[in-house]
Short mmCIF file of C-alpha atoms in Angstrom, two decimals:
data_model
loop_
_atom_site.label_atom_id
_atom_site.label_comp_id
_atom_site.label_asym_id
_atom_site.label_seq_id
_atom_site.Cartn_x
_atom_site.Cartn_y
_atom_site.Cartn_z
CA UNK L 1 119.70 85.73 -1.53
CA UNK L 2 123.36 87.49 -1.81
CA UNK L 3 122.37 91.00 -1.21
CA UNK L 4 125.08 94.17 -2.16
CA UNK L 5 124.64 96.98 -0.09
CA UNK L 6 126.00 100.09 -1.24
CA UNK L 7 126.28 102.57 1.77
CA UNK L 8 127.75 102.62 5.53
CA UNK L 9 125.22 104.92 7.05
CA UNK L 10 122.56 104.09 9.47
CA UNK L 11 119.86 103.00 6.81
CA UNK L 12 123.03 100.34 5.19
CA UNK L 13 123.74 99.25 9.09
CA UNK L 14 119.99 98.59 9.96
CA UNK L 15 119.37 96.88 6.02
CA UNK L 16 122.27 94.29 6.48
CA UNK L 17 121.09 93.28 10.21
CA UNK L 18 117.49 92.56 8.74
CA UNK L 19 118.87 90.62 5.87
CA UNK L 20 121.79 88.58 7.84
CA UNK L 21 118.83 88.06 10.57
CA UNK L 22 116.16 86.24 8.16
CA UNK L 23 119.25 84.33 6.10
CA UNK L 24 120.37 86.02 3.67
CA UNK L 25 124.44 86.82 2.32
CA UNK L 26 125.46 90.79 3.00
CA UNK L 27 128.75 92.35 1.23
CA UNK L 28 128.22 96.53 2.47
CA UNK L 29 130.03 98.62 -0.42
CA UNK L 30 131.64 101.79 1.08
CA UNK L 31 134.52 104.25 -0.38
CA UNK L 32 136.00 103.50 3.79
CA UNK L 33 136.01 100.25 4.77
CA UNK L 34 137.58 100.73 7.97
CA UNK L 35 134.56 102.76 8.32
CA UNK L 36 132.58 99.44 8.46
CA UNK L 37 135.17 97.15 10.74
CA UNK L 38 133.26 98.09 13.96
CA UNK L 39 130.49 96.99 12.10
CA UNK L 40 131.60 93.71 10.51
CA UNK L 41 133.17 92.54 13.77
CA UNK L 42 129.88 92.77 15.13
CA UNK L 43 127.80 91.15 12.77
CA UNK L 44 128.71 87.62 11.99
CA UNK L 45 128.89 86.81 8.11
CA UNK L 46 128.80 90.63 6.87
CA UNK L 47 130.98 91.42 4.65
CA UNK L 48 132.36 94.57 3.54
CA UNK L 49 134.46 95.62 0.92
CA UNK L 50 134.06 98.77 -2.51
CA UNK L 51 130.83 99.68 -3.59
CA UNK L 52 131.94 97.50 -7.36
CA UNK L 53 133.05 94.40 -4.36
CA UNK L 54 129.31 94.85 -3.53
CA UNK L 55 127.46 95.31 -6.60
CA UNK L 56 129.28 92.29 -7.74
CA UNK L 57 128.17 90.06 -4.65
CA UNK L 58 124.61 90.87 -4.99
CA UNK L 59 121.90 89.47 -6.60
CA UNK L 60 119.65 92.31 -5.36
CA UNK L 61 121.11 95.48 -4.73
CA UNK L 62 120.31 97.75 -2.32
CA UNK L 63 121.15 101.50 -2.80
CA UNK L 64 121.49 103.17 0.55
CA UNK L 65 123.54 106.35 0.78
CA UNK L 66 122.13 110.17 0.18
CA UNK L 67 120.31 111.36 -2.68
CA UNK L 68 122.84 113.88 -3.19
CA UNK L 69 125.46 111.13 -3.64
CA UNK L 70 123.53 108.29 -5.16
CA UNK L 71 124.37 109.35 -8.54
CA UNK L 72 127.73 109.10 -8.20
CA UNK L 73 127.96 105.97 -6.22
CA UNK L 74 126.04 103.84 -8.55
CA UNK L 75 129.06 104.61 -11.24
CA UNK L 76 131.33 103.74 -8.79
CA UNK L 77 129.30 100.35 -8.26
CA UNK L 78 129.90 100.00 -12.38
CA UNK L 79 126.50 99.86 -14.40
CA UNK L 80 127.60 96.89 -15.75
CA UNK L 81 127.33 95.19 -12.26
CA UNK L 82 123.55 96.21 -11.68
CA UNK L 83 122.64 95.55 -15.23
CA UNK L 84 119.51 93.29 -15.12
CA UNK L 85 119.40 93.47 -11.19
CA UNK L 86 116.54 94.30 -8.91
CA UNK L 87 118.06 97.61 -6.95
CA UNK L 88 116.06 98.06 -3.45
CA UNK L 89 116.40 102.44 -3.89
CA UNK L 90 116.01 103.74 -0.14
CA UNK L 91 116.96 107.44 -1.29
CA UNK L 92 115.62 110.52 -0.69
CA UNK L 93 116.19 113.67 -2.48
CA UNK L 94 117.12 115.96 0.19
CA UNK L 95 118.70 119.07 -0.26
CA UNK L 96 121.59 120.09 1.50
CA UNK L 97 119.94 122.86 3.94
CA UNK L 98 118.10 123.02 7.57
CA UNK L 99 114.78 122.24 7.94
CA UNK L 100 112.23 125.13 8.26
CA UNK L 101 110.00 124.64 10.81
CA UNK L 102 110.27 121.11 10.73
CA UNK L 103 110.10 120.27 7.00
CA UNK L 104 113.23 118.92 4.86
CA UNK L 105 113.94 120.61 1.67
CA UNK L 106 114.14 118.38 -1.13
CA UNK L 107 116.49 118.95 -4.60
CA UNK L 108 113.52 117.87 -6.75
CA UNK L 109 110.43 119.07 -7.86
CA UNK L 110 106.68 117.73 -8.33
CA UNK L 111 107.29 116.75 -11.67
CA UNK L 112 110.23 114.12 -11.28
CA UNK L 113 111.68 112.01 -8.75
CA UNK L 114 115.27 111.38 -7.61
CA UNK L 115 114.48 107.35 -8.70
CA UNK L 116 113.10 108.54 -12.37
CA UNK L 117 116.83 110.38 -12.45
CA UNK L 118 118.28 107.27 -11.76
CA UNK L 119 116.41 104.80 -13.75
CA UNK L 120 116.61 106.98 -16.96
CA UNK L 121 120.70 106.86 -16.18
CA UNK L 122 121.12 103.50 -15.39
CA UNK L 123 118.33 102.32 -17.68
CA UNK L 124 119.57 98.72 -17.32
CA UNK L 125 118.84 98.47 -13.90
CA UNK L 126 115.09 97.72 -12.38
CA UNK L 127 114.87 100.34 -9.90
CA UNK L 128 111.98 99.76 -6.76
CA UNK L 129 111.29 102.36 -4.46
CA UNK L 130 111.11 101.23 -0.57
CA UNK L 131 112.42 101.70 2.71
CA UNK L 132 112.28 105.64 1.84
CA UNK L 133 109.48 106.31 4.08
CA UNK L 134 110.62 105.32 7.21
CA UNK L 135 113.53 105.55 9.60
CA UNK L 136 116.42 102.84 9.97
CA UNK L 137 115.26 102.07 13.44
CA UNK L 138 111.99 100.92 12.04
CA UNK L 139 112.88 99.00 8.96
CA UNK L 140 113.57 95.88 10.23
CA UNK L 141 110.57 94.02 11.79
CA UNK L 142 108.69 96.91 13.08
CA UNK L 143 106.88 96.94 16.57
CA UNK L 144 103.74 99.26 16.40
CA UNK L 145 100.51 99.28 18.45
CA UNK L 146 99.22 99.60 15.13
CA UNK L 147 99.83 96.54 13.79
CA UNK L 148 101.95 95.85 10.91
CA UNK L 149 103.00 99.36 8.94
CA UNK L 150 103.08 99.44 5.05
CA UNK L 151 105.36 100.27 2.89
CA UNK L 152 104.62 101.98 -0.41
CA UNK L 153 106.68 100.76 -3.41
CA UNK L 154 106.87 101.82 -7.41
CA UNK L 155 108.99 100.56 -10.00
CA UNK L 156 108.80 99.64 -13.82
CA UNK L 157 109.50 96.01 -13.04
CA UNK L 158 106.46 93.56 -11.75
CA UNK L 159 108.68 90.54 -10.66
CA UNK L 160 111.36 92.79 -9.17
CA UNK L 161 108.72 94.44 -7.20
CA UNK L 162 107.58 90.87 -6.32
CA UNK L 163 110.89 90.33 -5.08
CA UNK L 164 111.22 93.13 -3.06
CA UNK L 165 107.47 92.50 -1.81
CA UNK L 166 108.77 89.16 -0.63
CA UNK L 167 111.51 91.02 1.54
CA UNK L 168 109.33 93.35 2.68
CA UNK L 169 107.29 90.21 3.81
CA UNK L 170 110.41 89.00 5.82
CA UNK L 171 110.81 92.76 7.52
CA UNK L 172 107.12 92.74 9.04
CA UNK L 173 105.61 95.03 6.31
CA UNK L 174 102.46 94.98 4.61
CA UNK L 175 102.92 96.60 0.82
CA UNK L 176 101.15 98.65 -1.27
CA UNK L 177 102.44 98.70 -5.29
CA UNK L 178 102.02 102.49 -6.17
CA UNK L 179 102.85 101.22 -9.71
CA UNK L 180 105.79 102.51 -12.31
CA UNK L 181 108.28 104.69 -11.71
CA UNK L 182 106.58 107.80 -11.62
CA UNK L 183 105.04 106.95 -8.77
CA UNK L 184 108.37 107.85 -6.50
CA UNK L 185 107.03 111.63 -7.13
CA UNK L 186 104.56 110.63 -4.60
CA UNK L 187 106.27 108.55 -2.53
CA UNK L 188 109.67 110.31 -1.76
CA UNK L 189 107.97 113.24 -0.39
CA UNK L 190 106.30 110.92 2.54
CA UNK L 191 109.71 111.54 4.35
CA UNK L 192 108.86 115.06 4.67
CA UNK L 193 106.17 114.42 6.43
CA UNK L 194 107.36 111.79 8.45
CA UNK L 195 110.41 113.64 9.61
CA UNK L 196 108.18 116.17 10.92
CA UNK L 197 107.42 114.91 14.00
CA UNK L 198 110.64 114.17 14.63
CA UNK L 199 111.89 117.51 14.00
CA UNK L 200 109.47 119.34 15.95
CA UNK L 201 109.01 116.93 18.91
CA UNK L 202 111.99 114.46 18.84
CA UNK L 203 109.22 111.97 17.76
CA UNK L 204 110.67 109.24 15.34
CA UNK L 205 109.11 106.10 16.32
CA UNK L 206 105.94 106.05 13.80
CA UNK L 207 105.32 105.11 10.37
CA UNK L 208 102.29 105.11 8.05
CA UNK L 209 99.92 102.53 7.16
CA UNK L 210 97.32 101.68 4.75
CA UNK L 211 93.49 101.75 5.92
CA UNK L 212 90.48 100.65 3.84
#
């Protein structure tokens, strides 16, 4: 698939290696491109260029930069351009304050989620939550003693979730469909606790799985 990235950060970096690894076209969208040339140079066949350059490109979209920001940078993107498309949302809704004790502060509250923000704006679009639960060094094709991790997913949409399933697939996840939208209430807050750890004991290197 041609896959639009918008972001430059760690999560975008980690995204476009997975999908150039297992096939796929990459165009990263970023307000800097020279932020990305480092990048690019590295990575044969990505391509960089605005986040509207991106959302063009891609047939699936993948949104990739802060919560605080990913408002903004999906107008920049154009909502024309995502219209109809399957947008990957990675975001979490994290304020912009320390963590106390170990735990993240987040912008929202119990009864909405940064994606149901984001689908009611940019209606068009078919939003599914993923990737939000884990960090970028884990995304791609994750190593665990474990066994295969899972990643929880939501989203109005059942063949864009399909689609995404399939990718997740690709990336060495097992997936759990939390169902519509709503469901992101529950899901974004599982990077509080998984940053926890991390916090408190430099401990990054885990994610959660599914047991029945």
């Amino acid at each position: 698939m041609k896959i639009g990235i918008l972001g430059s950060g760690d999560v975008a970096k980690a995204l476009a290696v997975g999908f150039l690894r297992h096939g796929h076209s990459v165009t990263l969208g970023t307000r800097d491109p020279s932020k990305l040339a480092a990048f690019a140079a590295a990575n044969k066949g990505a391509r960089v260029g605005s986040f509207r350059d991106a959302s063009l490109f891609g047939e699936v979209i993948v949104l990739a930069v802060k919560g605080l920001a990913a408002g903004d940078v999906l107008r920049d993107a154009d909502e024309d351009n995502i219209e109809g498309k399957v947008v990957i949302d990675t975001t979490n809704p994290i304020a912009d304050a320390p963590p106390t004790h170990g735990v993240i502060a987040y912008f929202t509250h119990g009864t909405e989620s940064l994606m149901e923000r984001l689908q009611r704006e940019f209606s068009g679009a078919l939003f599914v939550k993923a990737f939000s639960c884990v960090g970028s060094a884990l995304m791609v094709d994750p190593k665990l003693a474990g066994g295969p991790p899972t990643m929880f997913i939501c989203g109005n949409d059942d063949d864009a979730k399909k689609t995404v399933g399939r990718v997740l697939g690709q990336f060495g996840w097992e997936v759990e469909d939390m169902g519509r939208v709503e469901a992101a209430r529950a899901i974004e807050p599982l990077a509080i606790l998984w940053c926890i750890p991390g916090f408190l004991r430099n401990d990054w290197m885990h994610a959660f799985k599914m047991l029945r």
